[in-house]
Each structure stands twice: as C-alpha cells, then as structure tokens.
Coordinates of C-alpha atoms and ligand atoms in Angstrom, one line a residue:
M1 CA 143.4 -164.0 197.4
A2 CA 142.5 -160.4 198.4
A3 CA 140.3 -158.7 195.9
W4 CA 142.7 -155.8 195.4
I5 CA 145.3 -158.2 193.9
Q6 CA 142.9 -159.6 191.4
A7 CA 142.5 -158.0 187.9
P8 CA 139.3 -155.9 187.7
K9 CA 136.3 -157.8 186.3
G10 CA 136.2 -157.9 182.5
T11 CA 140.0 -157.4 182.1
K12 CA 142.6 -160.0 181.2
D13 CA 146.3 -160.2 181.5
I14 CA 148.0 -161.1 178.3
L15 CA 150.7 -163.5 179.5
P16 CA 154.0 -164.4 177.9
K17 CA 152.6 -167.7 176.6
D18 CA 150.1 -165.7 174.5
S19 CA 151.8 -162.3 173.9
E20 CA 154.0 -163.7 171.2
N21 CA 150.8 -164.7 169.2
W22 CA 149.4 -161.2 169.8
R23 CA 152.6 -159.7 168.5
L24 CA 152.6 -161.9 165.4
I25 CA 149.0 -161.0 164.6
E26 CA 149.6 -157.3 165.2
D27 CA 152.6 -157.5 162.9
I28 CA 150.4 -159.0 160.1
M29 CA 147.8 -156.3 160.7
R30 CA 150.4 -153.5 160.6
D31 CA 151.9 -154.9 157.4
E32 CA 148.6 -155.4 155.6
A33 CA 147.6 -151.9 156.5
A34 CA 150.9 -150.5 155.3
I35 CA 150.8 -152.3 152.0
H36 CA 147.4 -150.7 151.4
G37 CA 148.9 -147.3 152.2
F38 CA 147.4 -146.9 155.7
Q39 CA 149.5 -145.2 158.4
E40 CA 149.3 -145.6 162.1
I41 CA 147.7 -143.0 164.4
R42 CA 147.9 -143.1 168.2
T43 CA 145.4 -141.1 170.2
P44 CA 144.8 -140.8 173.9
V45 CA 143.1 -143.6 175.9
F46 CA 140.7 -141.0 177.3
E47 CA 138.8 -138.1 175.7
R48 CA 136.2 -135.6 176.8
T49 CA 132.9 -137.5 177.3
E50 CA 131.2 -135.1 174.9
L51 CA 133.3 -136.3 172.0
F52 CA 131.8 -139.8 172.3
E53 CA 128.3 -138.5 173.0
R54 CA 128.3 -136.5 169.8
S55 CA 130.0 -139.0 167.5
V56 CA 129.2 -142.5 168.7
G57 CA 125.7 -141.1 169.5
D58 CA 123.6 -140.8 172.6
T59 CA 121.1 -143.4 171.5
T60 CA 123.6 -146.1 171.4
D61 CA 124.2 -148.8 174.0
V62 CA 127.8 -147.8 174.1
V63 CA 127.1 -144.2 175.2
Q64 CA 123.9 -144.9 177.2
K65 CA 125.2 -147.8 179.2
E66 CA 128.7 -148.8 178.6
M67 CA 131.1 -145.9 179.0
Y68 CA 133.6 -145.6 181.8
T69 CA 133.0 -141.9 182.6
F70 CA 134.4 -139.9 185.5
L71 CA 135.1 -136.4 186.6
D72 CA 138.8 -135.6 186.7
K73 CA 140.4 -133.3 189.3
G74 CA 139.6 -130.3 187.2
N75 CA 135.9 -131.3 187.1
R76 CA 135.9 -132.2 183.4
S77 CA 133.8 -135.2 182.3
I78 CA 136.3 -137.7 180.8
S79 CA 135.6 -141.1 179.3
L80 CA 137.8 -144.0 178.5
R81 CA 137.5 -144.6 174.8
P82 CA 134.9 -147.2 173.9
E83 CA 136.0 -147.3 170.3
G84 CA 138.6 -145.7 168.0
T85 CA 136.8 -143.8 165.3
A86 CA 135.8 -140.7 167.5
G87 CA 139.4 -140.1 168.6
A88 CA 140.8 -140.6 165.1
V89 CA 138.3 -138.1 163.7
R90 CA 139.1 -135.6 166.5
A91 CA 142.8 -136.0 165.8
L92 CA 142.3 -135.7 162.1
L93 CA 140.4 -132.4 162.5
E94 CA 142.6 -130.9 165.3
N95 CA 145.8 -131.6 163.3
A96 CA 144.3 -130.6 160.0
L97 CA 145.5 -133.8 158.4
L98 CA 143.1 -133.3 155.5
N99 CA 145.2 -130.3 154.4
E100 CA 147.9 -132.8 153.7
G101 CA 145.8 -134.2 150.9
I102 CA 143.3 -136.9 150.5
P103 CA 142.7 -139.7 150.9
Q104 CA 143.9 -139.9 154.5
K105 CA 144.2 -143.5 155.4
L106 CA 144.8 -144.3 159.1
Y107 CA 145.0 -147.4 161.3
Y108 CA 145.3 -148.1 165.0
L109 CA 145.8 -150.9 167.5
I110 CA 144.1 -149.8 170.7
S111 CA 142.6 -150.9 174.0
C112 CA 138.9 -150.0 174.4
Y113 CA 136.7 -149.8 177.5
R114 CA 133.0 -150.7 177.8
Y115 CA 131.1 -151.5 181.0
E116 CA 129.5 -154.7 179.7
N117 CA 128.2 -158.0 181.0
T118 CA 131.3 -160.0 180.6
Q119 CA 131.3 -163.4 178.8
E120 CA 133.6 -165.1 176.4
G121 CA 134.5 -162.6 173.7
R122 CA 133.0 -159.8 175.6
Q123 CA 135.3 -158.0 178.0
R124 CA 135.4 -154.6 179.7
E125 CA 138.9 -153.9 178.5
F126 CA 139.4 -155.3 175.0
H127 CA 141.5 -154.5 172.0
Q128 CA 140.8 -153.5 168.5
F129 CA 142.6 -153.1 165.2
G130 CA 140.9 -150.5 163.2
C131 CA 141.3 -148.7 159.9
E132 CA 139.7 -145.4 158.7
A133 CA 139.9 -143.7 155.3
F134 CA 138.8 -140.1 154.8
G135 CA 138.0 -138.0 151.7
T136 CA 136.4 -140.4 149.3
E137 CA 132.8 -141.4 148.8
K138 CA 133.6 -143.7 145.9
P139 CA 132.4 -147.3 146.2
I140 CA 135.9 -148.6 145.3
A141 CA 137.1 -147.2 148.7
D142 CA 134.4 -149.4 150.4
A143 CA 135.7 -152.4 148.6
E144 CA 139.3 -151.6 149.3
I145 CA 138.8 -151.3 153.0
I146 CA 136.8 -154.6 153.0
A147 CA 139.6 -156.1 151.0
L148 CA 142.1 -155.0 153.7
A149 CA 140.2 -156.7 156.5
H150 CA 139.7 -159.8 154.2
G151 CA 143.4 -159.9 153.5
I152 CA 144.2 -160.0 157.2
F153 CA 141.9 -163.0 157.8
E154 CA 143.5 -164.8 154.8
R155 CA 147.0 -164.2 155.9
L156 CA 146.1 -165.5 159.4
G157 CA 144.7 -168.6 157.8
I158 CA 141.2 -168.1 159.3
R159 CA 138.6 -170.1 157.4
G160 CA 134.9 -169.8 157.0
L161 CA 134.2 -166.2 158.0
S162 CA 131.1 -164.9 156.4
L163 CA 131.2 -161.3 155.0
E164 CA 127.8 -159.8 155.3
I165 CA 127.1 -156.4 153.8
N166 CA 124.1 -154.0 153.6
S167 CA 123.4 -150.4 152.8
I168 CA 121.6 -148.3 155.3
G169 CA 121.2 -145.4 152.9
C170 CA 121.8 -141.7 153.4
P171 CA 119.9 -139.4 155.8
Q172 CA 117.4 -138.5 153.0
C173 CA 116.3 -142.0 152.0
R174 CA 116.7 -143.3 155.5
S175 CA 114.2 -140.9 157.0
K176 CA 111.5 -142.1 154.7
Y177 CA 112.4 -145.7 155.6
H178 CA 112.3 -144.8 159.3
E179 CA 108.8 -143.5 159.0
T180 CA 107.6 -146.7 157.4
L181 CA 109.5 -148.8 159.9
R182 CA 108.2 -146.8 162.8
T183 CA 104.6 -147.2 161.7
F184 CA 105.1 -151.0 161.3
L185 CA 106.7 -151.3 164.7
E186 CA 104.1 -149.1 166.5
E187 CA 101.6 -151.9 165.9
S188 CA 103.5 -154.4 168.2
K189 CA 105.0 -151.8 170.4
E190 CA 104.0 -153.6 173.7
A191 CA 106.2 -156.5 172.8
L192 CA 109.4 -154.5 172.3
C193 CA 112.1 -154.6 174.9
H194 CA 112.7 -151.5 177.0
T195 CA 115.7 -150.3 175.1
C196 CA 114.0 -150.7 171.7
L197 CA 111.0 -148.8 173.0
E198 CA 113.4 -145.9 173.5
R199 CA 114.8 -146.4 170.1
L200 CA 111.5 -146.3 168.4
D201 CA 111.4 -142.5 168.2
K202 CA 115.0 -141.7 167.7
N203 CA 116.5 -144.5 165.7
P204 CA 114.0 -147.3 164.9
M205 CA 116.4 -149.1 162.5
R206 CA 118.5 -150.1 165.5
I207 CA 115.7 -152.3 166.6
L208 CA 116.6 -154.7 163.8
D209 CA 119.9 -155.2 165.5
C210 CA 118.4 -156.1 168.9
K211 CA 119.3 -159.5 170.3
T212 CA 116.2 -159.9 172.4
P213 CA 114.2 -162.8 170.9
S214 CA 110.8 -161.0 171.2
C215 CA 112.2 -158.0 169.2
G216 CA 113.6 -160.4 166.6
E217 CA 110.2 -162.0 166.3
I218 CA 108.5 -158.6 165.7
T219 CA 111.1 -157.4 163.1
K220 CA 111.1 -160.7 161.2
D221 CA 108.7 -159.3 158.6
A222 CA 109.6 -155.6 158.9
P223 CA 110.2 -153.5 155.8
I224 CA 113.8 -153.4 154.7
M225 CA 116.1 -150.5 154.0
K226 CA 117.1 -152.0 150.6
D227 CA 113.7 -151.3 149.2
Y228 CA 113.9 -147.7 150.2
L229 CA 117.3 -146.7 149.0
C230 CA 117.4 -143.6 146.8
N231 CA 118.9 -144.0 143.3
D232 CA 122.4 -142.7 144.4
C233 CA 122.5 -145.0 147.4
A234 CA 121.3 -148.0 145.4
E235 CA 123.9 -147.4 142.7
H236 CA 126.6 -147.0 145.3
F237 CA 125.7 -150.2 146.9
F238 CA 125.5 -152.1 143.6
A239 CA 129.0 -150.7 142.7
V240 CA 130.5 -151.8 146.0
Q241 CA 129.3 -155.3 145.2
S242 CA 130.8 -155.2 141.7
Y243 CA 134.2 -154.2 143.1
L244 CA 134.0 -157.0 145.6
D245 CA 133.2 -159.4 142.8
A246 CA 136.2 -158.1 140.8
A247 CA 138.5 -158.8 143.8
D248 CA 137.0 -162.3 144.2
I249 CA 135.8 -161.5 147.8
P250 CA 132.8 -163.6 148.6
Y251 CA 130.0 -161.8 150.5
K252 CA 126.3 -162.0 151.3
V253 CA 123.8 -159.2 151.4
N254 CA 122.2 -159.3 154.8
T255 CA 119.4 -156.6 155.2
R256 CA 119.5 -157.0 159.0
I257 CA 123.0 -155.7 159.4
V258 CA 122.6 -152.1 160.6
R259 CA 125.6 -151.7 163.0
G260 CA 125.4 -150.5 166.5
L261 CA 126.7 -147.0 166.3
D262 CA 124.8 -143.9 165.1
Y263 CA 127.2 -142.5 162.7
Y264 CA 127.0 -145.0 159.9
T265 CA 125.6 -144.2 156.4
R266 CA 125.4 -146.4 153.2
T267 CA 127.6 -149.4 153.3
V268 CA 127.8 -151.4 156.5
F269 CA 129.5 -154.8 156.9
E270 CA 130.4 -157.5 159.4
F271 CA 132.7 -160.5 159.3
I272 CA 130.9 -163.2 161.2
S273 CA 132.3 -166.4 162.5
G274 CA 130.4 -169.6 163.2
D275 CA 133.0 -170.5 165.8
L276 CA 132.1 -167.9 168.4
G277 CA 128.6 -168.6 169.7
A278 CA 126.7 -165.4 170.6
Q279 CA 129.7 -163.1 170.2
S280 CA 130.0 -163.9 166.5
T281 CA 131.0 -160.6 165.0
V282 CA 134.8 -160.5 164.6
C283 CA 134.9 -157.3 162.6
G284 CA 132.4 -154.5 161.8
G285 CA 132.5 -151.4 159.9
G286 CA 131.1 -149.1 157.3
R287 CA 130.7 -145.6 155.9
Y288 CA 130.2 -142.5 158.0
D289 CA 129.9 -139.7 155.4
G290 CA 128.3 -137.3 157.8
L291 CA 130.5 -137.7 160.9
V292 CA 133.4 -135.4 160.1
K293 CA 131.1 -132.5 159.3
Q294 CA 129.0 -133.3 162.4
M295 CA 132.2 -132.9 164.4
G296 CA 132.9 -129.5 163.0
G297 CA 135.0 -130.3 159.9
A298 CA 134.2 -129.7 156.3
Q299 CA 131.9 -132.3 154.6
T300 CA 134.3 -135.3 154.3
P301 CA 133.1 -138.7 153.3
A302 CA 134.8 -141.5 155.3
L303 CA 134.7 -145.1 156.2
G304 CA 136.3 -147.6 158.4
F305 CA 136.2 -150.9 160.4
A306 CA 137.3 -152.3 163.7
M307 CA 138.3 -155.9 164.5
G308 CA 138.1 -157.3 167.9
M309 CA 141.5 -158.9 168.8
E310 CA 140.1 -161.1 171.5
R311 CA 137.4 -162.6 169.3
L312 CA 140.0 -163.0 166.5
L313 CA 142.2 -165.0 168.9
L314 CA 139.1 -167.1 169.9
V315 CA 138.4 -168.0 166.3
M316 CA 142.1 -168.9 165.7
K317 CA 142.0 -171.1 168.8
A318 CA 138.8 -172.8 167.7
Q319 CA 140.4 -173.4 164.3
Q320 CA 143.6 -174.6 165.9
I321 CA 145.6 -172.2 163.8
Q322 CA 149.3 -172.2 164.8
L323 CA 151.5 -169.2 164.1
P324 CA 155.3 -169.6 163.7
Q325 CA 157.0 -169.8 167.1
P326 CA 159.5 -167.3 168.4
A327 CA 163.2 -167.8 167.7
V328 CA 164.8 -170.2 170.1
C329 CA 167.5 -169.2 172.5
R330 CA 170.7 -169.9 170.5
L331 CA 173.0 -170.2 173.5
Y332 CA 172.7 -170.7 177.2
I333 CA 176.0 -170.0 179.1
A334 CA 176.3 -171.8 182.3
S335 CA 179.0 -170.8 184.8
L336 CA 180.7 -171.9 188.0
G337 CA 182.1 -169.1 190.1
K338 CA 182.2 -165.4 189.9
A339 CA 184.9 -165.0 187.3
A340 CA 183.2 -167.5 184.9
Q341 CA 179.9 -165.8 185.4
M342 CA 181.5 -162.5 184.5
K343 CA 182.9 -164.0 181.3
G344 CA 179.6 -165.6 180.5
F345 CA 178.0 -162.2 180.8
A346 CA 180.5 -160.6 178.5
L347 CA 180.1 -163.4 175.9
S348 CA 176.3 -163.2 175.9
N349 CA 176.6 -159.4 175.5
M350 CA 178.8 -160.0 172.5
L351 CA 176.0 -162.2 171.0
H352 CA 173.3 -159.6 171.8
H353 CA 175.3 -157.0 169.9
A354 CA 175.0 -159.3 166.9
A355 CA 171.2 -159.7 167.6
I356 CA 171.6 -163.3 168.6
K357 CA 169.2 -164.6 171.3
A358 CA 171.4 -165.8 174.3
E359 CA 171.2 -166.0 178.0
C360 CA 173.6 -166.5 180.9
D361 CA 173.0 -167.3 184.6
I362 CA 171.6 -164.3 186.5
C363 CA 170.5 -166.2 189.6
D364 CA 173.8 -167.7 191.0
R365 CA 172.3 -171.2 190.7
S366 CA 174.0 -174.6 190.8
L367 CA 175.2 -176.0 187.5
K368 CA 172.4 -178.6 187.7
A369 CA 169.8 -175.9 188.1
Q370 CA 171.3 -173.9 185.3
M371 CA 171.3 -176.8 182.9
K372 CA 167.7 -177.6 183.8
Y373 CA 166.8 -174.0 182.9
A374 CA 168.7 -174.3 179.6
D375 CA 166.6 -177.4 178.8
K376 CA 163.3 -175.6 179.7
I377 CA 164.0 -172.7 177.4
G378 CA 165.0 -175.1 174.6
A379 CA 168.4 -173.6 174.2
M380 CA 170.0 -174.7 170.9
F381 CA 173.6 -174.8 172.4
T382 CA 175.0 -174.6 175.9
L383 CA 178.4 -173.7 177.1
V384 CA 179.8 -174.5 180.6
L385 CA 182.4 -172.1 181.9
G386 CA 184.6 -172.8 184.9
D387 CA 188.1 -172.0 186.1
N388 CA 189.7 -174.4 183.5
E389 CA 187.9 -172.9 180.6
L390 CA 188.9 -169.4 181.6
Q391 CA 192.5 -170.4 182.0
Q392 CA 192.7 -172.1 178.5
N393 CA 190.4 -169.5 177.0
K394 CA 188.5 -172.4 175.4
A395 CA 185.3 -174.3 176.1
E396 CA 183.1 -177.1 174.7
L397 CA 180.0 -175.9 172.9
K398 CA 177.2 -178.5 173.2
Y399 CA 174.6 -178.9 170.5
M400 CA 171.6 -179.9 172.7
R401 CA 169.6 -181.8 170.1
T402 CA 172.3 -184.5 169.5
G403 CA 174.6 -184.0 172.5
E404 CA 177.5 -183.4 170.1
T405 CA 180.2 -181.1 171.3
M406 CA 182.7 -178.9 169.5
P407 CA 185.5 -176.7 170.8
I408 CA 185.1 -172.9 170.8
T409 CA 187.6 -170.2 171.7
L410 CA 186.5 -167.5 174.2
G411 CA 188.4 -164.7 172.7
N412 CA 187.8 -162.3 169.8
D413 CA 186.9 -165.2 167.5
F414 CA 184.0 -166.3 169.7
L415 CA 181.3 -164.7 167.6
T416 CA 182.6 -166.0 164.3
E417 CA 183.1 -169.5 165.6
F418 CA 179.6 -169.5 167.2
L419 CA 178.0 -168.3 163.9
A420 CA 179.8 -171.2 162.1
A421 CA 178.4 -173.6 164.7
I422 CA 174.9 -172.4 164.2
T423 CA 175.2 -172.8 160.4
Q424 CA 176.6 -176.3 160.8
A425 CA 173.8 -177.3 163.2
E426 CA 171.1 -175.9 160.9
S427 CA 172.4 -177.7 157.9
L428 CA 172.6 -180.9 160.0
A429 CA 169.0 -180.4 161.2
L430 CA 167.9 -179.8 157.6
G431 CA 169.7 -182.9 156.4
S432 CA 168.1 -185.0 159.1
Q433 CA 164.6 -183.7 158.1
S434 CA 164.8 -184.7 154.4
Ligands
ATP1 P1 128.5 -156.5 169.7 O1 127.3 -156.4 168.9 O2 129.1 -157.9 169.7 O3 128.4 -155.9 171.1 P2 129.5 -154.0 168.7 O4 128.6 -153.7 167.6 O5 129.3 -153.4 170.0 O6 129.6 -155.6 168.9 P3 131.7 -152.6 167.5 O7 131.5 -151.4 168.3 O8 131.4 -152.6 166.1 O9 131.0 -153.8 168.3 O10 133.3 -153.0 167.7 C1 134.0 -153.7 166.7 C2 134.4 -155.1 167.1 O11 135.1 -155.0 168.4 C3 133.3 -156.1 167.3 O12 133.0 -156.7 166.1 C4 134.0 -157.1 168.3 O13 134.8 -158.0 167.5 C5 134.8 -156.2 169.1 N1 134.2 -155.9 170.4 C6 133.2 -155.0 170.6 N2 132.9 -155.0 171.9 C7 133.7 -155.9 172.5 C8 133.8 -156.4 173.9 N3 133.1 -155.9 174.9 N4 134.8 -157.3 174.1 C9 135.5 -157.9 173.1 N5 135.4 -157.5 171.9 C10 134.5 -156.5 171.6
MG2 MG1 128.3 -154.0 171.8

C-alpha cells in the first residue's frame, strides 16, 4: 500500500470495534470528575512553542526532543500540545477564571503529540484524561485529586495498580538537596548518560528518573529528597498521607518518583501497573505551586494529574475487563421494492424519534442479503415489508432469538405495539435466564 495512505508512524485509528469502549471509559471519567466538582475545559491542539518551553521546561525530554514544532504561515513558532497542563493554565489566566472564585477545578480529555520512539503504550499521538485544581495549597486537595484518579480505576474494575507518592519539596529545600545530590553525582559523572550529564547542572534530581541502567546503578545510593524536606514540606507530605489513610487509599512512598516535567513541587505521584512492561505508568501527577506565577499570574498553588488512555486500555485488556456492550439494534426493517423501502424508512424514523435503535435497508439489497445483515448486527426483531404488507397495513414482527412472530400494524399504533413487543420479549428473556 502506498505510504501516503498509511497512518503516520506512532498514530492509531480508533476503530468502531474499540471506540465504544473508549466512550464508556470517557463517560466514567467525566462522571467521576463531575461528582468531585471538576468542570471540563477545552483548549487548542496547538499553542505558541514558548508556552511549553516556559511551563513544561526546557530541560525536559518533552521540550528538548519530543515536541512537534513548526513555523506557521505567519512565521510564528507553533507546537502541538505535548500535554494538557500548559494550555489549561494559559486559558485560566487569559480568561481570568480565578476571579470567579477558588478553587477552580478543571478536567480535560485530549489528544497529545510527542515525537517518541514508538512501542506498545508509547505513541506519537496519544490521549490523556487530566484534572487540574487551582487555588489551594492544602494537603487535603492533594488527597482529593489522588482520590479522583483512584475512583476512576475502581469504577473501571482495574486491579493491582500501585499508587506511589513522594515529595520533591519546594524551591528552597530542593536547592539544598540539589547541591548535595550534584556533589554525589559529580563523583561518577563519566558513567552518566548524555542526557543526564546535561541535567547535572540544571536539574540533577531528574537523573533519578533516568531509565538508562548505568544511571540507575549510580543513583542507587544517592541522597534522597525526603531527608532534605524543610519543616513545612515535611508536614505537608505527612498530612497528605494522613488524608489518604482516612480515605482508605493504599499507597507506597517511593523516593525515586520525581516526575518528568520541570514544574512540579511537593507532592508527586504515579499509578503504576505490573501489566504494562516498560511503559508502566498509567497516571502521573503532582503539585505545581510555582507555575501559575511563573506564567505571569498571581501566586496560585495548583496541582493535577494526567492519565494515559492508551495505557489504561492496555491494562484493561491484560486484565480482561469487559465493559457493558452497546445497546443492540431493536429492529431491522427489510423491504422488497421501492414502496416498501419507503415505508420501512418512515417506520424506522418513527422509532428514531422515540430514541429506539433501528435500521432499514439503505443498499437496495436482496431480501437474503438484508436478513444476513440483520443477523450480523444482532437485531432483536426483524420486520419484512412487501406489497402484501403495505396493502394490509400489517406485518409479522419476528423475535430473532426464538423465531417467534407476532402481528404488528404499520399505522399510527406501530410505535406503541413495538414498545409492547420489546417489553414482552425482555420479560421472556428474563424468565428464561432465571
Ligand atoms: P513516560 O515516563 O512513560 O515517558 P511521562 O512522564 O513522559 O511518561 P507524563 O508527561 O506524565 O508522562 O504523561 C502522563 C501520562 O500520559 C503517562 O503516565 C502515560 O500514561 C501517558 N503517556 C505519556 N507519554 C505517552 C506516549 N508517548 N504514549 C502513550 N501514553 C503516554
Ligand atoms: Mg515521556
């Protein structure tokens, strides 16, 4: 097949066989966010490149290596969003949402773009569900947002995710830690990978996050942030844990969780799955108390998380989690000849107005082909319309599961009679199950 007719590397079509699952998962996410008082925000797919450089941070992999950046026809540098927080904060500031009161609690379901080495669970276009809360530094807010993510995993029936939390302190206590860590790492500098060598000056803590085995070996005995937290940060971290305990949310403190983006402060967390191999983080998040100010707003503490939809679906597949299937087609109307097809169209329209799933022939196919199609879509009832049926204004409704038929009129009472037939069929089906 010619290359131009293949999807670009790192992208995937979401086909009808899967899109229903996506929709069900998204519905659960929207609902869980809503019951926690979060409201949806929709921001552009692209922003000025500078927005990401200044927020995500120019020492991060995302900005250094992974962004889709181009000049538009007006010579502006534009990037496809690699994540959702930057756009949400920009929109919050530009639209002065904080004037409407705090906390501001936002969620989004978005596509993201990163030029990555593609593998299972790592794509160039992928999707995130994310939540951001602005205007509170209180540890209860950290626990609440973690509880929201946890609630979604529970509702989806996902088992065995490990919640790992850490505190990476505030700029004050972190700078002391950075010094100590830098001194420690300087000693084995030669063995660090190229990227980490660059990080050593600007952001040595990120070296703890490096997946290169030689870097892992060096950082094994490195000093940990937890021992350097100032009193306020230590108390904050302790309180977050107390709230998680109160909500019965199990977690582990993992001092190596530092998160990949520059803007995080204090609490950081990940939900990690054992079912995903190398791409094991399904959800990551944390506090970013300095970001809003750094982007030109007033000092506004904030926090958030993002879940990777594709990784979530991989975990659900590995755990063989089945979601309820979509409503079946209630009626397929087969027809012979133009007049009957017209009648079938009118009747199916009548059902659509009553929000009942129904289909009629739109391909002018033989009766045999139409019935084969009805079978394939699993229609609950079928109706065959020909000249006779039109003349008598009556037809035989066939219940496909048992082959039983019942008469139905094709006039004004059609809808009422059809609804009665569904009720009868459902009670029969219930009866045969018990
Ligand atoms: P990783 O360490 O796996 O590269 P990250 O730290 O870059 O992850 P975040 O920026 O925190 O990821 O994004 C939040 C979530 O989005 C991740 O936990 C993951 O589930 C998902 N995600 C990130 N990058 C990708 C990708 N390229 N393809 C699919 N999902 C992704
Ligand atoms: Mg990454």
